[in-house]
Structures are given as structure tokens and as C-alpha cells.
């Protein structure tokens, strides 16, 4: 799978995350109905206007149910306790990307533990070299 395949997979995941559950169900049902209808050849009238472009989107978006504080808290928890949320990360990223994040997380935590315990004394490391950027 090349870069184009990875990007298209990521775009499909992002697009599915933006849809509400009822929108996914409606799209699934519409696609089943459209597959059963035989296709006809016809001439397209180019003088007609696309009403969606004038009015905006046909389907209105629901307002978010969670506040920004809750969303921020969930994001911080998932970032700080990354190995505990591995299943969530692998669901929204590829499994390989989630594994790479876990490996980087473990390396960072081990570097901080070694620095804070003073186990490595022969190497001159300051605090900025052992802690993650903030």
C-alpha cells in the first residue's frame, strides 16, 4: 500500500467520524436502494442550478453533545495514558501507527525514569533531554 492508499484510508476514516449514526444508516440504505434501480442513460440539463450550493448542506449537522472541557479532558487522558487506550488508538489510526506510538511512549517513560532515578550518571543530560516537550 503506497502513500495514496494510506491517505485515502485516512480520509475515509475521517469522513466516517464526521457523520452521525443516523447519517451512516441513511447512506447505507440509500446505497442499497440505488444498487437495485437499473441505470438509465439520459441527457443532463446543464441549465439547472444545484440548490444545495445555494442553500447550503441538505442535512443539518447536530450540535456537539459534549463541551470543549470534556473533549479536552478525554484527549489528555488518552494521550497521557496511551497504552491503556491502545484499542481506541488502533481503531482511529492504523494498527502500525498505534504500535509506533506505544513504542515511543515506552521509550519516553523509560528515559524519564532513568533520569529521575539517577541510574545513568556518566552521561550529561539535562531535564529538557529527558522530559517530553510541553
PDB file of C-alpha atoms in Angstrom:
ATOM      1  CA  UNK A   1       0.000   0.000   0.000  1.00  0.00           C
ATOM      2  CA  UNK A   2       1.520   3.280  -1.069  1.00  0.00           C
ATOM      3  CA  UNK A   3       1.130   6.769   0.266  1.00  0.00           C
ATOM      4  CA  UNK A   4      -2.045   7.301  -1.800  1.00  0.00           C
ATOM      5  CA  UNK A   5      -3.646   4.213  -0.275  1.00  0.00           C
ATOM      6  CA  UNK A   6      -2.771   5.301   3.254  1.00  0.00           C
ATOM      7  CA  UNK A   7      -4.106   8.814   2.664  1.00  0.00           C
ATOM      8  CA  UNK A   8      -7.346   7.567   1.115  1.00  0.00           C
ATOM      9  CA  UNK A   9      -7.866   5.154   4.044  1.00  0.00           C
ATOM     10  CA  UNK A  10      -7.300   8.026   6.480  1.00  0.00           C
ATOM     11  CA  UNK A  11      -9.743  10.264   4.588  1.00  0.00           C
ATOM     12  CA  UNK A  12     -12.419   7.548   4.672  1.00  0.00           C
ATOM     13  CA  UNK A  13     -11.960   7.176   8.444  1.00  0.00           C
ATOM     14  CA  UNK A  14     -12.184  10.938   8.996  1.00  0.00           C
ATOM     15  CA  UNK A  15     -15.289  11.173   6.813  1.00  0.00           C
ATOM     16  CA  UNK A  16     -16.959   8.345   8.733  1.00  0.00           C
ATOM     17  CA  UNK A  17     -16.172  10.059  12.047  1.00  0.00           C
ATOM     18  CA  UNK A  18     -17.863  13.273  10.930  1.00  0.00           C
ATOM     19  CA  UNK A  19     -21.164  11.537  10.194  1.00  0.00           C
ATOM     20  CA  UNK A  20     -23.832  10.946  12.798  1.00  0.00           C
ATOM     21  CA  UNK A  21     -25.161   7.415  13.289  1.00  0.00           C
ATOM     22  CA  UNK A  22     -28.428   8.192  11.513  1.00  0.00           C
ATOM     23  CA  UNK A  23     -26.476   9.621   8.545  1.00  0.00           C
ATOM     24  CA  UNK A  24     -24.450   6.418   8.209  1.00  0.00           C
ATOM     25  CA  UNK A  25     -27.660   4.363   8.286  1.00  0.00           C
ATOM     26  CA  UNK A  26     -29.312   6.617   5.712  1.00  0.00           C
ATOM     27  CA  UNK A  27     -26.317   6.404   3.373  1.00  0.00           C
ATOM     28  CA  UNK A  28     -26.220   2.616   3.740  1.00  0.00           C
ATOM     29  CA  UNK A  29     -29.946   2.296   2.996  1.00  0.00           C
ATOM     30  CA  UNK A  30     -29.734   4.708   0.059  1.00  0.00           C
ATOM     31  CA  UNK A  31     -26.842   2.785  -1.456  1.00  0.00           C
ATOM     32  CA  UNK A  32     -28.815  -0.478  -1.207  1.00  0.00           C
ATOM     33  CA  UNK A  33     -31.796   1.151  -2.941  1.00  0.00           C
ATOM     34  CA  UNK A  34     -29.634   2.757  -5.629  1.00  0.00           C
ATOM     35  CA  UNK A  35     -27.942  -0.554  -6.456  1.00  0.00           C
ATOM     36  CA  UNK A  36     -31.330  -2.184  -7.070  1.00  0.00           C
ATOM     37  CA  UNK A  37     -32.538   0.515  -9.502  1.00  0.00           C
ATOM     38  CA  UNK A  38     -31.483  -0.109 -13.105  1.00  0.00           C
ATOM     39  CA  UNK A  39     -29.334   2.630 -14.598  1.00  0.00           C
ATOM     40  CA  UNK A  40     -30.711   4.693 -17.457  1.00  0.00           C
ATOM     41  CA  UNK A  41     -28.880   6.815 -19.918  1.00  0.00           C
ATOM     42  CA  UNK A  42     -30.192  10.345 -20.092  1.00  0.00           C
ATOM     43  CA  UNK A  43     -29.285  13.824 -21.136  1.00  0.00           C
ATOM     44  CA  UNK A  44     -28.335  16.142 -18.276  1.00  0.00           C
ATOM     45  CA  UNK A  45     -29.815  19.607 -18.371  1.00  0.00           C
ATOM     46  CA  UNK A  46     -26.869  21.930 -17.668  1.00  0.00           C
ATOM     47  CA  UNK A  47     -29.108  24.935 -17.101  1.00  0.00           C
ATOM     48  CA  UNK A  48     -30.437  23.635 -13.778  1.00  0.00           C
ATOM     49  CA  UNK A  49     -28.891  25.021 -10.612  1.00  0.00           C
ATOM     50  CA  UNK A  50     -27.643  22.906  -7.762  1.00  0.00           C
ATOM     51  CA  UNK A  51     -29.899  24.037  -4.933  1.00  0.00           C
ATOM     52  CA  UNK A  52     -27.555  22.598  -2.294  1.00  0.00           C
ATOM     53  CA  UNK A  53     -24.861  25.027  -3.385  1.00  0.00           C
ATOM     54  CA  UNK A  54     -27.224  27.947  -2.918  1.00  0.00           C
ATOM     55  CA  UNK A  55     -28.960  26.878   0.319  1.00  0.00           C
ATOM     56  CA  UNK A  56     -26.058  25.064   1.930  1.00  0.00           C
ATOM     57  CA  UNK A  57     -25.962  21.460   3.009  1.00  0.00           C
ATOM     58  CA  UNK A  58     -29.127  19.415   2.653  1.00  0.00           C
ATOM     59  CA  UNK A  59     -28.656  17.682   6.005  1.00  0.00           C
ATOM     60  CA  UNK A  60     -28.226  19.875   9.038  1.00  0.00           C
ATOM     61  CA  UNK A  61     -25.485  18.982  11.457  1.00  0.00           C
ATOM     62  CA  UNK A  62     -26.328  18.200  15.047  1.00  0.00           C
ATOM     63  CA  UNK A  63     -24.662  20.276  17.724  1.00  0.00           C
ATOM     64  CA  UNK A  64     -21.960  18.542  19.731  1.00  0.00           C
ATOM     65  CA  UNK A  65     -23.233  16.886  22.886  1.00  0.00           C
ATOM     66  CA  UNK A  66     -20.004  17.272  24.862  1.00  0.00           C
ATOM     67  CA  UNK A  67     -18.450  20.540  25.976  1.00  0.00           C
ATOM     68  CA  UNK A  68     -14.939  21.532  24.954  1.00  0.00           C
ATOM     69  CA  UNK A  69     -13.725  20.914  28.518  1.00  0.00           C
ATOM     70  CA  UNK A  70     -14.904  17.304  28.386  1.00  0.00           C
ATOM     71  CA  UNK A  71     -13.388  16.746  24.966  1.00  0.00           C
ATOM     72  CA  UNK A  72     -10.073  18.250  26.119  1.00  0.00           C
ATOM     73  CA  UNK A  73     -10.076  16.081  29.243  1.00  0.00           C
ATOM     74  CA  UNK A  74     -10.700  12.924  27.212  1.00  0.00           C
ATOM     75  CA  UNK A  75      -7.927  13.884  24.792  1.00  0.00           C
ATOM     76  CA  UNK A  76      -5.423  14.485  27.586  1.00  0.00           C
ATOM     77  CA  UNK A  77      -6.316  11.200  29.281  1.00  0.00           C
ATOM     78  CA  UNK A  78      -5.927   9.279  26.024  1.00  0.00           C
ATOM     79  CA  UNK A  79      -2.563  10.916  25.341  1.00  0.00           C
ATOM     80  CA  UNK A  80      -1.153  10.582  28.869  1.00  0.00           C
ATOM     81  CA  UNK A  81      -2.341   7.006  29.380  1.00  0.00           C
ATOM     82  CA  UNK A  82      -1.730   5.884  25.804  1.00  0.00           C
ATOM     83  CA  UNK A  83      -1.092   2.160  26.484  1.00  0.00           C
ATOM     84  CA  UNK A  84      -4.369   1.893  28.405  1.00  0.00           C
ATOM     85  CA  UNK A  85      -6.238   3.291  25.388  1.00  0.00           C
ATOM     86  CA  UNK A  86      -4.387   1.210  22.778  1.00  0.00           C
ATOM     87  CA  UNK A  87      -7.613  -0.259  21.395  1.00  0.00           C
ATOM     88  CA  UNK A  88      -9.035   3.255  20.895  1.00  0.00           C
ATOM     89  CA  UNK A  89      -5.838   4.481  19.181  1.00  0.00           C
ATOM     90  CA  UNK A  90      -5.684   1.438  16.878  1.00  0.00           C
ATOM     91  CA  UNK A  91      -9.341   1.974  15.962  1.00  0.00           C
ATOM     92  CA  UNK A  92      -8.800   5.581  14.841  1.00  0.00           C
ATOM     93  CA  UNK A  93      -5.283   5.114  13.444  1.00  0.00           C
ATOM     94  CA  UNK A  94      -3.777   2.138  11.720  1.00  0.00           C
ATOM     95  CA  UNK A  95      -2.504  -0.664  13.953  1.00  0.00           C
ATOM     96  CA  UNK A  96       1.070   0.050  12.871  1.00  0.00           C
ATOM     97  CA  UNK A  97       0.761   3.731  13.818  1.00  0.00           C
ATOM     98  CA  UNK A  98      -0.688   2.801  17.217  1.00  0.00           C
ATOM     99  CA  UNK A  99       2.201   0.379  17.818  1.00  0.00           C
ATOM    100  CA  UNK A 100       4.737   3.069  16.896  1.00  0.00           C
ATOM    101  CA  UNK A 101       3.077   5.481  19.337  1.00  0.00           C
ATOM    102  CA  UNK A 102       3.217   2.886  22.135  1.00  0.00           C
ATOM    103  CA  UNK A 103       6.908   2.210  21.459  1.00  0.00           C
ATOM    104  CA  UNK A 104       7.683   5.948  21.530  1.00  0.00           C
ATOM    105  CA  UNK A 105       5.630   6.299  24.723  1.00  0.00           C
ATOM    106  CA  UNK A 106       7.552   3.484  26.438  1.00  0.00           C
ATOM    107  CA  UNK A 107      10.894   4.949  25.330  1.00  0.00           C
ATOM    108  CA  UNK A 108       9.927   8.377  26.685  1.00  0.00           C
ATOM    109  CA  UNK A 109       8.725   6.990  30.022  1.00  0.00           C
ATOM    110  CA  UNK A 110      11.862   4.866  30.410  1.00  0.00           C
ATOM    111  CA  UNK A 111      14.062   7.900  29.661  1.00  0.00           C
ATOM    112  CA  UNK A 112      12.225   9.926  32.306  1.00  0.00           C
ATOM    113  CA  UNK A 113      12.507   7.105  34.879  1.00  0.00           C
ATOM    114  CA  UNK A 114      16.240   6.687  34.217  1.00  0.00           C
ATOM    115  CA  UNK A 115      16.785  10.428  34.527  1.00  0.00           C
ATOM    116  CA  UNK A 116      14.716  10.893  37.678  1.00  0.00           C
ATOM    117  CA  UNK A 117      16.211   7.879  39.484  1.00  0.00           C
ATOM    118  CA  UNK A 118      19.745   8.925  38.594  1.00  0.00           C
ATOM    119  CA  UNK A 119      20.579   5.471  37.193  1.00  0.00           C
ATOM    120  CA  UNK A 120      22.641   6.955  34.372  1.00  0.00           C
ATOM    121  CA  UNK A 121      25.384   9.144  35.814  1.00  0.00           C
ATOM    122  CA  UNK A 122      28.117   9.038  33.178  1.00  0.00           C
ATOM    123  CA  UNK A 123      26.044  10.879  30.539  1.00  0.00           C
ATOM    124  CA  UNK A 124      25.460  14.617  30.815  1.00  0.00           C
ATOM    125  CA  UNK A 125      21.687  15.014  30.289  1.00  0.00           C
ATOM    126  CA  UNK A 126      19.614  17.952  31.428  1.00  0.00           C
ATOM    127  CA  UNK A 127      15.893  17.994  32.220  1.00  0.00           C
ATOM    128  CA  UNK A 128      14.870  19.074  28.697  1.00  0.00           C
ATOM    129  CA  UNK A 129      16.539  15.988  27.223  1.00  0.00           C
ATOM    130  CA  UNK A 130      14.601  13.561  29.397  1.00  0.00           C
ATOM    131  CA  UNK A 131      11.152  15.120  29.558  1.00  0.00           C
ATOM    132  CA  UNK A 132       8.700  15.438  26.682  1.00  0.00           C
ATOM    133  CA  UNK A 133       8.186  18.836  25.075  1.00  0.00           C
ATOM    134  CA  UNK A 134       5.324  20.756  26.611  1.00  0.00           C
TER     135      UNK A 134
END
